[in-house]
Short mmCIF file of C-alpha atoms and ligand atoms in Angstrom, two decimals:
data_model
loop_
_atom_site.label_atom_id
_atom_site.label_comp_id
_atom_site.label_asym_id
_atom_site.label_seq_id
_atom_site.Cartn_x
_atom_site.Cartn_y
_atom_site.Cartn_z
CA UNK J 1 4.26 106.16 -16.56
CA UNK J 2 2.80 102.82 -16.49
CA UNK J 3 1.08 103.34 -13.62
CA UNK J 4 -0.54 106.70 -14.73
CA UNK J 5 -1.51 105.22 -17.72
CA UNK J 6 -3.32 102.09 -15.73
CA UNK J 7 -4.84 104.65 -13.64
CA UNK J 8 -6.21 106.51 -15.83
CA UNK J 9 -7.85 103.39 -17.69
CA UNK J 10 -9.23 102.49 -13.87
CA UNK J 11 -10.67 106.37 -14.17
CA UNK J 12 -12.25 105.80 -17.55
CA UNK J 13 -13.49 102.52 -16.08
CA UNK J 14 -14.79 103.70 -13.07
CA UNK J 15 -16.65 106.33 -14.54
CA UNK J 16 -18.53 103.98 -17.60
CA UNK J 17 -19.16 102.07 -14.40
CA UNK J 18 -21.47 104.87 -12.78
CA UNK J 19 -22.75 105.75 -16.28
CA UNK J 20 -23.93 102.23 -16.34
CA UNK J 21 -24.93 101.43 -13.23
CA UNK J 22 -27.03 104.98 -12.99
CA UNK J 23 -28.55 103.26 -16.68
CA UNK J 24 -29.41 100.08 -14.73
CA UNK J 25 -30.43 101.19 -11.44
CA UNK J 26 -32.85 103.65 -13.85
CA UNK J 27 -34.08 100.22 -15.53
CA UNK J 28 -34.69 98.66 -12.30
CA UNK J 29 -36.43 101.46 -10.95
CA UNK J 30 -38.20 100.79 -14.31
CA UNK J 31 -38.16 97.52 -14.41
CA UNK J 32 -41.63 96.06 -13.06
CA UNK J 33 -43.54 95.37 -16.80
CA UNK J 34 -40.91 97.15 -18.95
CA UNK J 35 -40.15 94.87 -22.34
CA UNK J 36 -38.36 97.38 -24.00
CA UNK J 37 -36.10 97.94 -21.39
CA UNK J 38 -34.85 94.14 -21.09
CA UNK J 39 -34.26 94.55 -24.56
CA UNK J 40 -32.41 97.46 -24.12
CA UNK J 41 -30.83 95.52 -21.31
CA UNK J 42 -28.82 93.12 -23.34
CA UNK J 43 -27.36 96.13 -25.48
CA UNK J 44 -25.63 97.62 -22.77
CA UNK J 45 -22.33 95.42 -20.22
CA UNK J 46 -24.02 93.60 -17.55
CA UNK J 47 -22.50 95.21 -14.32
CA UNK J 48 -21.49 91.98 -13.15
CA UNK J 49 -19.37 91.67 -16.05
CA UNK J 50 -17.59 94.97 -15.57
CA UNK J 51 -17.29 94.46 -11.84
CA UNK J 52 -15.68 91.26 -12.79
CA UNK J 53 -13.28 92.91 -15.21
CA UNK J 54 -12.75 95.69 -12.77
CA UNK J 55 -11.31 93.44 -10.09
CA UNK J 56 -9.29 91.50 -12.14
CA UNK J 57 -7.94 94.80 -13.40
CA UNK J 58 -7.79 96.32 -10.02
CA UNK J 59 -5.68 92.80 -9.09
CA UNK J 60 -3.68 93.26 -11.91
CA UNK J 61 -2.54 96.96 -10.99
CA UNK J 62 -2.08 95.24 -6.93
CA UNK J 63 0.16 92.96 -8.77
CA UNK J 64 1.92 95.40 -11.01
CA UNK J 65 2.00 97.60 -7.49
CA UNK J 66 3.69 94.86 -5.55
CA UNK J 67 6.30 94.66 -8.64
CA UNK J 68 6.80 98.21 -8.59
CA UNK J 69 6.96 98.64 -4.68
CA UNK J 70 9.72 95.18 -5.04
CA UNK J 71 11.79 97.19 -7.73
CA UNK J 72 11.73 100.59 -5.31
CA UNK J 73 12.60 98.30 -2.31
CA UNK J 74 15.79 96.73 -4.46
CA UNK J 75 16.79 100.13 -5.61
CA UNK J 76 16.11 101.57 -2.43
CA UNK J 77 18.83 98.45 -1.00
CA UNK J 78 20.89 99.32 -4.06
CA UNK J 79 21.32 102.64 -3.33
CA UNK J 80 21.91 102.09 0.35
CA UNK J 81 24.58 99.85 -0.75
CA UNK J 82 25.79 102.01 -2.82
CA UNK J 83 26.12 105.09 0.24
CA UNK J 84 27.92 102.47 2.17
CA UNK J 85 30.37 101.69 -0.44
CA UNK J 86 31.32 105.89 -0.83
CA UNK J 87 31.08 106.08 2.98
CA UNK J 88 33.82 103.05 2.86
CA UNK J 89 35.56 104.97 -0.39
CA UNK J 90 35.46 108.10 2.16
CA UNK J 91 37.22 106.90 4.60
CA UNK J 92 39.82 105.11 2.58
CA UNK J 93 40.52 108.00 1.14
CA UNK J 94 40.68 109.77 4.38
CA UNK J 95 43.09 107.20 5.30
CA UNK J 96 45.05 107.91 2.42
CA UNK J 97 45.57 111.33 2.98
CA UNK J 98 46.48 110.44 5.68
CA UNK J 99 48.80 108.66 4.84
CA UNK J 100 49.84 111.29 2.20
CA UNK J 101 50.23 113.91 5.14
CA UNK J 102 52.28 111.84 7.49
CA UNK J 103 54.57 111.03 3.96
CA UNK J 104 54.87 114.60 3.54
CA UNK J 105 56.28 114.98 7.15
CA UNK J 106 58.42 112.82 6.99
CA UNK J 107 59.97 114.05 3.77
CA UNK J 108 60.04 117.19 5.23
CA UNK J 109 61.88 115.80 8.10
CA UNK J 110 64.57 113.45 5.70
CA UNK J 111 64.84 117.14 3.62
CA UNK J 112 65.84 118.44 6.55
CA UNK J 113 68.09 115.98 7.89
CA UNK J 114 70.19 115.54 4.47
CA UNK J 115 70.25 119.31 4.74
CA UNK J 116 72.17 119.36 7.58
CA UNK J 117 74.28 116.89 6.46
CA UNK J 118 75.01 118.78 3.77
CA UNK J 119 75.68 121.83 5.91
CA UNK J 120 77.88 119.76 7.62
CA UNK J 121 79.61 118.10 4.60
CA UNK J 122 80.06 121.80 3.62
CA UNK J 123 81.31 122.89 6.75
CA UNK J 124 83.72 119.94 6.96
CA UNK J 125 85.17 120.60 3.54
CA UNK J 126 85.35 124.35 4.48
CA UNK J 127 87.43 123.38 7.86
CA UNK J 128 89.33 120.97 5.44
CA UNK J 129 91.12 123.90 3.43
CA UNK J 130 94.17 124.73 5.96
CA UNK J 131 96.97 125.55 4.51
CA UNK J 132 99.54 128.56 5.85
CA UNK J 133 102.89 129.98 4.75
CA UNK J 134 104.97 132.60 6.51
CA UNK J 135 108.05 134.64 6.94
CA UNK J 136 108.97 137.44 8.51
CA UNK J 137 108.16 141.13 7.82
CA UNK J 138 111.25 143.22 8.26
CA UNK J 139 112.23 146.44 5.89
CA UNK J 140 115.80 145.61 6.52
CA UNK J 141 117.96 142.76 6.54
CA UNK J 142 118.23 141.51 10.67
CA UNK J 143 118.44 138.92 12.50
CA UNK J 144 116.58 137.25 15.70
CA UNK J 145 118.09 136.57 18.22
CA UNK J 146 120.74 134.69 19.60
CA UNK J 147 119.11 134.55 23.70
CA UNK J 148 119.82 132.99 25.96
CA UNK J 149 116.78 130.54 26.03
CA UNK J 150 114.62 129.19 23.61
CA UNK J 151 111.82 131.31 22.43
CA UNK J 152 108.72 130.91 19.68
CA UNK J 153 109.68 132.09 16.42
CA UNK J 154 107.13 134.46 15.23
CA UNK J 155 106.48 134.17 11.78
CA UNK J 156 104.54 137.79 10.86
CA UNK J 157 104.98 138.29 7.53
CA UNK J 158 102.28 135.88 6.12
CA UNK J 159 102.04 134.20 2.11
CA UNK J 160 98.82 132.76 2.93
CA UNK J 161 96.61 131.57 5.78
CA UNK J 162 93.98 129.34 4.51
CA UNK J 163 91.20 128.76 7.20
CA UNK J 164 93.54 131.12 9.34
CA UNK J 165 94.81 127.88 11.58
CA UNK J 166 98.28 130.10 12.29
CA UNK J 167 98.11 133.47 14.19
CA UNK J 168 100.96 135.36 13.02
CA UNK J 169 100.94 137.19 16.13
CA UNK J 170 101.60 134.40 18.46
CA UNK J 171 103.52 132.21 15.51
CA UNK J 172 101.42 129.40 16.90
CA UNK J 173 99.33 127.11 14.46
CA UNK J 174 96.18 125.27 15.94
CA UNK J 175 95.06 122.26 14.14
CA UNK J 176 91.16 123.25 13.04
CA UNK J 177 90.39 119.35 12.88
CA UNK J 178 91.99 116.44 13.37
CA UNK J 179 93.73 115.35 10.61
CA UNK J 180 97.31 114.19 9.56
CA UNK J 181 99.02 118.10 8.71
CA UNK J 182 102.56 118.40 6.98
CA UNK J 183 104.73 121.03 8.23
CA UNK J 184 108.10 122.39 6.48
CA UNK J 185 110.52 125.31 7.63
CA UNK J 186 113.78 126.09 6.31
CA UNK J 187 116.28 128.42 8.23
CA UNK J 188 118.92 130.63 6.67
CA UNK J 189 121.70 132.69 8.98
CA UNK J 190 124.97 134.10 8.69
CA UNK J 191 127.53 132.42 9.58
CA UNK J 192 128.27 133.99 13.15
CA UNK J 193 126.03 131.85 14.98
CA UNK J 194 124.56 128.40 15.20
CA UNK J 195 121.53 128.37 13.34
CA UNK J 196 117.82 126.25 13.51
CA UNK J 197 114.65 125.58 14.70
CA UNK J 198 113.22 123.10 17.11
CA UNK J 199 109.33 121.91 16.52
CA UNK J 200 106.92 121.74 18.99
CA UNK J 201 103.64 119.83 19.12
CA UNK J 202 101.83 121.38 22.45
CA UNK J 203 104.62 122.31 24.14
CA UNK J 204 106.62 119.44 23.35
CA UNK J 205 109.46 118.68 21.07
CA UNK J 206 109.05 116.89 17.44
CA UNK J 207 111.87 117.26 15.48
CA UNK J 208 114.79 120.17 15.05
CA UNK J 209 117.01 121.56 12.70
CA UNK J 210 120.17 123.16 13.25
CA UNK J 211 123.68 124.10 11.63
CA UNK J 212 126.86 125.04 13.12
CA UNK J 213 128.24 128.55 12.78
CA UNK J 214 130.52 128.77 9.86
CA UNK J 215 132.88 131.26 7.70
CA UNK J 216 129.48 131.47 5.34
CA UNK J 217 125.75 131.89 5.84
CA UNK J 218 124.59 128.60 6.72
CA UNK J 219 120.77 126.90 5.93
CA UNK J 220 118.88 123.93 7.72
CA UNK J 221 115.76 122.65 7.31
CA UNK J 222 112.90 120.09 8.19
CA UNK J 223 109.80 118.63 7.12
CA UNK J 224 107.46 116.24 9.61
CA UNK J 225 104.01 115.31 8.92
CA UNK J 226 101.75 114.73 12.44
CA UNK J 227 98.44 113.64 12.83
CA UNK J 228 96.48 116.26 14.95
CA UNK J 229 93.34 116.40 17.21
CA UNK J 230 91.73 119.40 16.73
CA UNK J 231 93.23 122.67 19.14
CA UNK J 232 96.57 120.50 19.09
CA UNK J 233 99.10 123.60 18.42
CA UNK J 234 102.46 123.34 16.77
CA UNK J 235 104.99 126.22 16.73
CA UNK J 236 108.85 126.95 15.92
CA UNK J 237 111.11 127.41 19.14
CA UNK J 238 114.63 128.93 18.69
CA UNK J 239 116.99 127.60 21.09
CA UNK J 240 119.34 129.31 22.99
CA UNK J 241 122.39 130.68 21.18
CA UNK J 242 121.23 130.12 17.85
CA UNK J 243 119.80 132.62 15.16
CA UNK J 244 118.08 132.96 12.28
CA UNK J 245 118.23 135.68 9.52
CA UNK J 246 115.11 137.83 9.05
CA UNK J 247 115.64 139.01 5.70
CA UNK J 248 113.78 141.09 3.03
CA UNK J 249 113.86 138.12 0.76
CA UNK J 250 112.53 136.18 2.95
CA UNK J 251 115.14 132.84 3.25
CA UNK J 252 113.15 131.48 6.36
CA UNK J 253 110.30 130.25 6.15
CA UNK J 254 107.63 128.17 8.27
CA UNK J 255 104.58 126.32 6.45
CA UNK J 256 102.24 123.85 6.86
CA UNK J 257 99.08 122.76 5.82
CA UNK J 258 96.14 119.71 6.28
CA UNK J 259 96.83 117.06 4.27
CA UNK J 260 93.61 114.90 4.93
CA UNK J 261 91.35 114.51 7.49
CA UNK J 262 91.10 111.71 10.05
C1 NAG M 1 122.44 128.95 2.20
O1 NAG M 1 121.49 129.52 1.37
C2 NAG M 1 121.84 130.76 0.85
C3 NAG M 1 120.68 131.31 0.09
O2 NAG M 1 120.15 130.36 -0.75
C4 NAG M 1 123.09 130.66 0.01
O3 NAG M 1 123.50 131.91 -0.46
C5 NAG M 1 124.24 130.03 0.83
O4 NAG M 1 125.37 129.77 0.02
C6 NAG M 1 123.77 128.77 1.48
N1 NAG M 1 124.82 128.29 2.38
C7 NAG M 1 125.41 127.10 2.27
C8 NAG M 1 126.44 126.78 3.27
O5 NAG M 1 125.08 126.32 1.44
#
């Protein structure tokens, strides 16, 4: 604005400097014997004068120029400082999103992981619910056995079968997990015969149970509490020349269950 306003005063200038120096150059070509003309001389700016004022304006404007050209140059710097400090902004921020991503993937991955832990947890406490209790299934009062050698006491009528550890088809419970498992049976028989139960832990023998034949049914039973691996199998074996009553009421019984895990 400044400048356009100075340049237009140079204009103005300029142009009362052609009106005047078309005046004087008129006088001159006038001027051999002309009086009135030197008077008319002094009335109007000596040329010298305005040529004088003319260059110290036109040094003035190279001066205000130079100032002008100085302030573009420091804004110029200014805003190349400025582009440097969003290109540095840029990249920071790149960085941090960066950053943000490689965050996100790695919650993703720690979501995942305690995921399957928790599917794991869950699958745990699922395999931690064994418990079974069994009898058998008759429609009339009978009794197995007595043989002649031992055999696995098949336990078909079943109360429950939590996480279905026992196969009452085989009579043969296999520990899920490992784990410390109580087991409990008690045997009822008439009196005819001996009467028990031996227990097995894969194939070999724990702890038994047995009662002599008597004028009266006779019971027995046993409790034992074993710490398992997992596929270790535990089953009833009835020894040879004893019995055991399989009665509708169910007096024998075989049961076990996980009491914690190991
Ligand atoms: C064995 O148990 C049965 C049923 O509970 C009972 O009737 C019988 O008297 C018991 N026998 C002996 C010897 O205690």
């Amino acid at each position: 604005m400044k400048m356009e306003t100075a340049g237009a005063v140079l204009l103005l200038l300029w142009a009362a400097v052609v009106v005047v120096a078309a005046e004087s150059g008129g006088l001159q070509h006038e001027a051999p014997g002309a009086a009135a003309a030197s008077t008319q001389q002094t009335c109007q700016p000596d040329i010298h004068t305005v040529l004088r004022e003319m260059t110290a304006l036109v040094t003035e404007q190279r001066v205000e120029l130079k100032y002008t050209q100085t302030q573009m140059e420091t804004m110029e710097s200014r805003l190349r400082a400025s582009e440097k400090k969003a290109e540095i902004m840029e990249t920071r921020l790149r960085a941090s999103e960066n950053t943000v991503e490689e965050q996100r993937v790695e919650l993703s991955l720690t979501k995942a992981q305690v995921e399957k832990q928790i599917e794991e947890l869950k699958k745990e406490n699922g395999d931690s619910k064994v418990a079974f209790s069994a009898s058998f299934a008759v429609s009339e009062n009978k009794h197995i056995g007595p043989f002649d050698t031992a055999i696995t006491l098949i336990f078909n009528h079943v109360f429950i079968n939590i996480g279905s550890a026992y196969d009452p088809n085989t009579g043969i419970f296999t520990a899920p997990v490992r784990g410390v498992y109580q087991f409990h049976y008690h045997i009822f028989a008439g009196g005819a015969h001996g009467a028990g139960a031996n227990l097995q832990k894969n194939g070999q023998h724990v702890v038994a149970a047995y009662n002599h034949k008597a004028p009266h049914d006779i019971n027995t039973s046993q409790g034992v509490s074993l710490q398992l691996e997992k596929g270790d199998t535990v089953c009833l074996r009835l020894g040879g020349g004893a019995w055991v009553s399989a009665y509708t009421r169910h007096y024998t019984t075989f049961s076990g269950q996980l009491l914690f895990l190991m």
